[in-house]
């Protein structure tokens, strides 16, 4: 019998090399880190970490380079109870890597990302996965042309399995990129980041939810986190639901705040919490995350 899983996250897994500095350096400076460490990163991989910590049964799906970093990434997935049976190993390319500058003064995280050609997940790879074990599939907003087709695969699956519980589809549009527009009309639950919202010319989360709703899938729940302002969510025809942020005593590490928020929202909604409780829970958890370093201290 296959392992009982519930939430599949599709997207990037990469290596994050974190350089913790007492303050953000000036250009051309020669400075020393307070500390430096490796962390498993990538939005979908981070979503899985948080879902694992919350006691869900997450699975990760994406490509992974068959390079020397692979063992570190796989061991770390296992440490957080994330199933990686479906991931696709690719030989002959390097592991996508982010060099992150984490400032102790502000908790800001500056990300310099390199991906020297790891191929993206194909629709064929996705079609090989037994979807019947999942209640929810979350797609990171990348690899757009293929993700559009993967969502079609899930919609067809849902039509064929109307007798059983259908799979909820969520998508995150995060990066300020026009190609992500194609994903807006597709999912049941849509996360829209502040960066993408600003790129579209929206100035706050209420405006973002209201305007994006008109382009979204019928009945889609649109969710917009906005840093220290908290988050809002809404569905056409119903009232906007809001939560404030819950700042910790000191902000120490904002890397993955959005990933924490998204994972916590998915967890709460999938467990049947109300919209209002889900968004408040997600802001509380993301607030707690930015108050601690990395994921280990977050256990
Ligand atoms: P990203 O990490 O993708 O830029 P955001 O900055 O929008 O994402 O943050 C996501 C969520 O994390 C917010 O909705 C908020 O709940 C929480 N959060 C982020 N920064 C802070 C902060 N400085 N204090 C408290 N909560 C925060
Ligand atoms: C945080 C993150 C990092 C990764 C980067 C990729 O949201 O997923 O872990 O290095 O973004 O864009």
Short mmCIF file of C-alpha atoms and ligand atoms in Angstrom, two decimals:
data_model
loop_
_atom_site.label_atom_id
_atom_site.label_comp_id
_atom_site.label_asym_id
_atom_site.label_seq_id
_atom_site.Cartn_x
_atom_site.Cartn_y
_atom_site.Cartn_z
CA UNK A 1 0.00 0.00 0.00
CA UNK A 2 1.34 3.48 -0.81
CA UNK A 3 2.28 5.82 2.04
CA UNK A 4 -0.57 8.09 3.13
CA UNK A 5 0.37 11.60 2.04
CA UNK A 6 -1.75 14.68 1.87
CA UNK A 7 -0.11 17.77 0.38
CA UNK A 8 2.17 17.79 -2.67
CA UNK A 9 4.35 20.87 -3.27
CA UNK A 10 5.75 21.30 -6.78
CA UNK A 11 8.66 23.66 -7.46
CA UNK A 12 12.26 24.43 -6.61
CA UNK A 13 14.63 22.81 -4.17
CA UNK A 14 18.02 24.52 -3.93
CA UNK A 15 20.94 25.08 -1.61
CA UNK A 16 20.92 28.27 0.46
CA UNK A 17 24.32 29.39 1.77
CA UNK A 18 23.47 31.82 4.53
CA UNK A 19 25.98 34.50 5.47
CA UNK A 20 24.93 36.12 8.72
CA UNK A 21 26.46 39.58 9.07
CA UNK A 22 26.10 42.13 11.86
CA UNK A 23 25.01 44.77 9.35
CA UNK A 24 24.47 44.88 5.58
CA UNK A 25 27.85 45.45 3.89
CA UNK A 26 28.84 48.29 1.61
CA UNK A 27 29.86 47.65 -1.99
CA UNK A 28 33.47 46.47 -2.45
CA UNK A 29 33.91 45.90 1.29
CA UNK A 30 35.92 43.02 2.76
CA UNK A 31 33.88 41.84 5.71
CA UNK A 32 33.52 38.77 7.94
CA UNK A 33 30.38 36.80 8.66
CA UNK A 34 29.15 36.26 12.19
CA UNK A 35 28.17 32.79 11.01
CA UNK A 36 27.75 30.86 7.78
CA UNK A 37 25.72 27.71 7.19
CA UNK A 38 23.95 25.61 4.55
CA UNK A 39 20.19 25.34 4.47
CA UNK A 40 17.78 23.58 2.09
CA UNK A 41 15.83 26.27 0.24
CA UNK A 42 13.47 26.96 -2.63
CA UNK A 43 9.86 27.98 -2.11
CA UNK A 44 8.25 24.55 -2.60
CA UNK A 45 11.00 22.89 -0.51
CA UNK A 46 10.46 25.45 2.28
CA UNK A 47 6.68 24.95 2.11
CA UNK A 48 7.33 21.23 2.70
CA UNK A 49 9.57 21.98 5.69
CA UNK A 50 6.84 24.01 7.38
CA UNK A 51 4.13 21.47 6.53
CA UNK A 52 6.34 18.72 7.99
CA UNK A 53 6.86 20.76 11.17
CA UNK A 54 3.10 21.24 11.45
CA UNK A 55 2.53 17.48 11.34
CA UNK A 56 1.13 17.24 7.80
CA UNK A 57 2.33 14.50 5.44
CA UNK A 58 3.95 16.57 2.70
CA UNK A 59 5.63 15.37 -0.47
CA UNK A 60 8.02 17.38 -2.63
CA UNK A 61 8.07 17.17 -6.41
CA UNK A 62 10.69 18.85 -8.56
CA UNK A 63 14.01 18.24 -10.23
CA UNK A 64 17.25 17.86 -8.30
CA UNK A 65 20.80 17.93 -9.65
CA UNK A 66 22.76 14.73 -9.19
CA UNK A 67 25.62 16.79 -7.70
CA UNK A 68 27.46 16.56 -4.38
CA UNK A 69 24.83 18.76 -2.65
CA UNK A 70 22.11 16.19 -3.37
CA UNK A 71 22.83 14.10 -0.23
CA UNK A 72 22.53 17.19 1.97
CA UNK A 73 19.18 18.16 0.40
CA UNK A 74 17.70 14.65 0.58
CA UNK A 75 18.83 14.10 4.20
CA UNK A 76 17.32 17.44 5.14
CA UNK A 77 13.98 16.64 3.47
CA UNK A 78 13.93 13.38 5.46
CA UNK A 79 14.71 15.22 8.70
CA UNK A 80 11.48 17.19 8.32
CA UNK A 81 9.36 14.18 7.32
CA UNK A 82 9.04 15.21 3.67
CA UNK A 83 8.45 12.44 1.14
CA UNK A 84 10.75 12.71 -1.91
CA UNK A 85 9.84 9.49 -3.72
CA UNK A 86 8.69 11.36 -6.81
CA UNK A 87 11.52 13.81 -7.32
CA UNK A 88 13.43 13.66 -10.58
CA UNK A 89 17.25 13.48 -10.51
CA UNK A 90 19.11 15.10 -13.37
CA UNK A 91 22.75 14.34 -14.13
CA UNK A 92 25.38 16.66 -15.59
CA UNK A 93 24.23 19.95 -14.09
CA UNK A 94 24.95 21.94 -10.94
CA UNK A 95 22.71 22.44 -7.96
CA UNK A 96 20.78 25.75 -7.97
CA UNK A 97 22.32 27.81 -5.16
CA UNK A 98 21.44 31.03 -3.36
CA UNK A 99 23.99 33.11 -1.49
CA UNK A 100 22.00 34.86 1.19
CA UNK A 101 23.11 37.89 3.21
CA UNK A 102 21.21 37.89 6.49
CA UNK A 103 21.55 41.15 8.38
CA UNK A 104 21.47 40.99 12.19
CA UNK A 105 20.51 44.66 12.32
CA UNK A 106 17.22 44.28 10.47
CA UNK A 107 16.67 40.55 9.84
CA UNK A 108 16.58 41.34 6.09
CA UNK A 109 17.62 38.61 3.69
CA UNK A 110 19.29 39.56 0.42
CA UNK A 111 19.21 36.64 -2.01
CA UNK A 112 21.62 36.17 -4.91
CA UNK A 113 20.40 33.12 -6.77
CA UNK A 114 22.20 31.06 -9.42
CA UNK A 115 20.59 28.33 -11.48
CA UNK A 116 22.96 27.26 -14.20
CA UNK A 117 20.56 25.15 -16.15
CA UNK A 118 18.85 22.56 -13.96
CA UNK A 119 15.98 21.46 -16.23
CA UNK A 120 12.48 22.11 -14.91
CA UNK A 121 9.98 19.35 -14.15
CA UNK A 122 8.20 18.11 -17.28
CA UNK A 123 4.49 17.41 -17.66
CA UNK A 124 5.46 13.82 -18.34
CA UNK A 125 7.25 13.59 -14.96
CA UNK A 126 4.19 15.05 -13.26
CA UNK A 127 1.80 12.66 -15.04
CA UNK A 128 3.65 9.65 -13.58
CA UNK A 129 2.68 10.59 -10.01
CA UNK A 130 -0.27 8.80 -8.42
CA UNK A 131 -2.45 11.78 -7.54
CA UNK A 132 -5.07 9.77 -5.67
CA UNK A 133 -3.06 9.98 -2.42
CA UNK A 134 -3.22 13.79 -2.32
CA UNK A 135 -5.92 16.17 -1.06
CA UNK A 136 -4.04 19.30 -2.07
CA UNK A 137 -1.42 20.17 -4.72
CA UNK A 138 0.48 23.43 -4.44
CA UNK A 139 2.47 24.83 -7.36
CA UNK A 140 5.23 27.41 -7.03
CA UNK A 141 4.92 30.05 -9.77
CA UNK A 142 7.76 29.04 -12.12
CA UNK A 143 8.06 26.72 -15.12
CA UNK A 144 4.82 28.37 -16.22
CA UNK A 145 4.06 26.61 -19.53
CA UNK A 146 4.45 23.19 -17.89
CA UNK A 147 2.60 24.12 -14.70
CA UNK A 148 -0.39 25.27 -16.80
CA UNK A 149 -0.53 21.76 -18.27
CA UNK A 150 0.04 20.06 -14.89
CA UNK A 151 -2.97 21.94 -13.52
CA UNK A 152 -5.00 20.62 -16.50
CA UNK A 153 -3.91 17.11 -15.48
CA UNK A 154 -5.24 17.70 -11.94
CA UNK A 155 -8.51 19.20 -13.23
CA UNK A 156 -9.03 16.11 -15.44
CA UNK A 157 -8.21 13.88 -12.48
CA UNK A 158 -10.85 15.73 -10.43
CA UNK A 159 -13.47 15.28 -13.19
CA UNK A 160 -12.79 11.55 -13.33
CA UNK A 161 -12.90 11.11 -9.55
CA UNK A 162 -16.04 13.04 -8.72
CA UNK A 163 -17.10 10.25 -6.38
CA UNK A 164 -14.06 10.79 -4.14
CA UNK A 165 -12.75 14.04 -2.62
CA UNK A 166 -11.33 16.30 -5.29
CA UNK A 167 -7.82 17.72 -5.05
CA UNK A 168 -7.55 21.42 -4.17
CA UNK A 169 -5.13 23.26 -6.44
CA UNK A 170 -3.14 26.24 -5.16
CA UNK A 171 -0.56 28.41 -6.89
CA UNK A 172 1.85 31.05 -5.63
CA UNK A 173 2.73 33.97 -7.89
CA UNK A 174 5.69 35.57 -6.18
CA UNK A 175 8.28 36.97 -8.57
CA UNK A 176 7.72 40.27 -10.38
CA UNK A 177 7.42 38.62 -13.80
CA UNK A 178 4.74 39.09 -16.47
CA UNK A 179 4.90 35.41 -17.50
CA UNK A 180 3.21 34.53 -14.17
CA UNK A 181 -0.01 36.23 -15.36
CA UNK A 182 -0.93 32.99 -17.15
CA UNK A 183 -1.31 31.22 -13.79
CA UNK A 184 -3.81 33.69 -12.29
CA UNK A 185 -7.01 32.17 -13.81
CA UNK A 186 -6.20 28.55 -12.94
CA UNK A 187 -6.15 27.54 -9.23
CA UNK A 188 -8.78 27.21 -6.49
CA UNK A 189 -6.50 29.07 -4.07
CA UNK A 190 -4.09 31.75 -5.26
CA UNK A 191 -1.27 33.35 -3.26
CA UNK A 192 -0.19 36.71 -4.64
CA UNK A 193 2.97 38.21 -3.18
CA UNK A 194 3.56 41.87 -2.42
CA UNK A 195 6.35 41.93 -5.04
CA UNK A 196 4.07 40.68 -7.81
CA UNK A 197 1.24 42.98 -6.63
CA UNK A 198 3.51 46.06 -6.75
CA UNK A 199 4.76 44.96 -10.18
CA UNK A 200 1.11 44.98 -11.33
CA UNK A 201 0.72 48.51 -9.96
CA UNK A 202 -1.34 47.64 -6.84
CA UNK A 203 -0.50 49.57 -3.71
CA UNK A 204 -1.95 47.45 -0.92
CA UNK A 205 -3.32 44.00 -0.16
CA UNK A 206 -7.03 44.92 -0.27
CA UNK A 207 -6.65 46.39 -3.75
CA UNK A 208 -4.64 43.34 -4.85
CA UNK A 209 -7.24 40.84 -3.66
CA UNK A 210 -10.10 42.86 -5.16
CA UNK A 211 -8.48 43.32 -8.60
CA UNK A 212 -6.99 39.82 -8.89
CA UNK A 213 -10.34 38.21 -7.99
CA UNK A 214 -11.84 39.50 -11.22
CA UNK A 215 -9.26 37.55 -13.27
CA UNK A 216 -9.21 34.40 -11.12
CA UNK A 217 -10.89 30.98 -11.41
CA UNK A 218 -14.60 31.13 -10.44
CA UNK A 219 -14.83 30.97 -6.64
CA UNK A 220 -11.03 31.22 -6.24
CA UNK A 221 -9.77 32.27 -2.81
CA UNK A 222 -7.18 35.00 -3.39
CA UNK A 223 -4.64 35.52 -0.60
CA UNK A 224 -2.12 38.34 -0.30
CA UNK A 225 0.54 38.54 2.44
CA UNK A 226 2.14 41.98 2.85
CA UNK A 227 5.12 41.81 5.24
CA UNK A 228 4.62 43.82 8.44
CA UNK A 229 1.08 44.78 7.33
CA UNK A 230 -0.11 41.16 7.75
CA UNK A 231 -2.30 39.54 5.09
CA UNK A 232 -5.74 39.60 3.44
CA UNK A 233 -7.83 37.01 1.66
CA UNK A 234 -11.06 37.17 -0.28
CA UNK A 235 -13.35 35.36 -2.66
CA UNK A 236 -15.65 37.15 -5.10
CA UNK A 237 -19.00 37.85 -3.46
CA UNK A 238 -17.73 37.56 0.11
CA UNK A 239 -16.14 40.02 2.52
CA UNK A 240 -12.39 40.58 2.66
CA UNK A 241 -10.81 38.78 5.63
CA UNK A 242 -7.69 40.35 7.21
CA UNK A 243 -5.09 39.58 9.82
CA UNK A 244 -2.46 41.87 11.30
CA UNK A 245 1.15 40.70 11.44
CA UNK A 246 2.44 39.35 14.76
CA UNK A 247 5.94 40.80 15.05
CA UNK A 248 8.39 39.00 17.33
CA UNK A 249 10.39 40.93 19.92
CA UNK A 250 13.26 41.08 17.44
CA UNK A 251 13.17 40.26 13.70
CA UNK A 252 16.19 38.02 13.10
CA UNK A 253 15.57 36.04 9.90
CA UNK A 254 12.96 36.85 7.25
CA UNK A 255 14.21 34.20 4.79
CA UNK A 256 11.19 32.03 3.97
CA UNK A 257 8.60 34.22 5.77
CA UNK A 258 6.32 34.09 2.72
CA UNK A 259 6.89 30.33 2.32
CA UNK A 260 5.95 29.85 5.99
CA UNK A 261 2.82 31.97 5.57
CA UNK A 262 1.71 30.03 2.45
CA UNK A 263 2.36 26.61 3.99
CA UNK A 264 0.55 27.52 7.21
CA UNK A 265 -2.45 28.84 5.25
CA UNK A 266 -2.61 25.64 3.17
CA UNK A 267 -2.34 23.54 6.33
CA UNK A 268 -5.14 25.42 8.10
CA UNK A 269 -7.51 25.53 5.11
CA UNK A 270 -6.91 21.84 4.35
CA UNK A 271 -7.81 21.03 7.97
CA UNK A 272 -11.11 22.91 7.61
CA UNK A 273 -10.27 26.07 9.60
CA UNK A 274 -12.35 29.15 8.66
CA UNK A 275 -10.79 31.77 6.39
CA UNK A 276 -10.33 34.11 9.30
CA UNK A 277 -8.68 31.50 11.56
CA UNK A 278 -6.48 30.28 8.69
CA UNK A 279 -5.07 33.68 7.84
CA UNK A 280 -4.53 34.58 11.50
CA UNK A 281 -2.79 31.26 12.14
CA UNK A 282 -0.54 31.82 9.09
CA UNK A 283 0.41 35.35 10.20
CA UNK A 284 1.13 34.11 13.72
CA UNK A 285 3.36 31.33 12.42
CA UNK A 286 5.17 33.58 9.91
CA UNK A 287 5.65 36.16 12.71
CA UNK A 288 7.17 33.45 14.92
CA UNK A 289 9.41 32.34 12.03
CA UNK A 290 10.96 35.76 11.50
CA UNK A 291 11.86 35.84 15.20
CA UNK A 292 14.09 32.75 14.98
CA UNK A 293 17.03 31.75 12.86
CA UNK A 294 16.57 29.12 10.15
CA UNK A 295 14.13 26.21 10.56
CA UNK A 296 15.87 24.16 13.24
CA UNK A 297 15.08 26.67 16.00
CA UNK A 298 11.50 26.72 14.72
CA UNK A 299 10.80 23.10 15.68
P1 LIG B 1 8.15 37.28 1.59
O1 LIG B 1 9.02 36.58 2.58
O2 LIG B 1 7.75 36.35 0.48
O3 LIG B 1 8.64 38.61 1.11
P2 LIG B 1 6.17 38.78 3.18
O4 LIG B 1 7.23 39.79 3.52
O5 LIG B 1 4.94 39.30 2.52
O6 LIG B 1 6.73 37.55 2.34
O7 LIG B 1 5.76 38.09 4.56
C1 LIG B 1 4.85 37.01 4.62
C2 LIG B 1 4.16 37.02 5.98
O8 LIG B 1 5.18 36.89 6.99
C3 LIG B 1 3.42 38.30 6.29
O9 LIG B 1 2.07 38.23 5.90
C4 LIG B 1 3.56 38.40 7.80
O10 LIG B 1 2.51 37.68 8.42
C5 LIG B 1 4.88 37.70 8.10
N1 LIG B 1 5.97 38.68 8.27
C6 LIG B 1 6.92 39.06 7.37
N2 LIG B 1 7.75 39.99 7.87
C7 LIG B 1 7.33 40.22 9.14
C8 LIG B 1 7.77 41.06 10.22
N3 LIG B 1 8.82 41.87 10.07
N4 LIG B 1 7.08 41.01 11.38
C9 LIG B 1 6.03 40.17 11.54
N5 LIG B 1 5.57 39.36 10.58
C10 LIG B 1 6.20 39.37 9.40
C1 LIG B 2 12.97 31.88 0.03
C2 LIG B 2 13.63 31.10 -1.09
C3 LIG B 2 15.04 30.65 -0.72
C4 LIG B 2 15.67 30.48 -2.07
C5 LIG B 2 15.03 31.58 -2.89
C6 LIG B 2 14.78 31.20 -4.33
O1 LIG B 2 11.64 32.19 -0.30
O2 LIG B 2 12.87 29.98 -1.47
O3 LIG B 2 15.07 29.52 0.11
O4 LIG B 2 17.04 30.62 -2.06
O5 LIG B 2 13.81 31.92 -2.25
O6 LIG B 2 14.21 32.26 -5.04
#
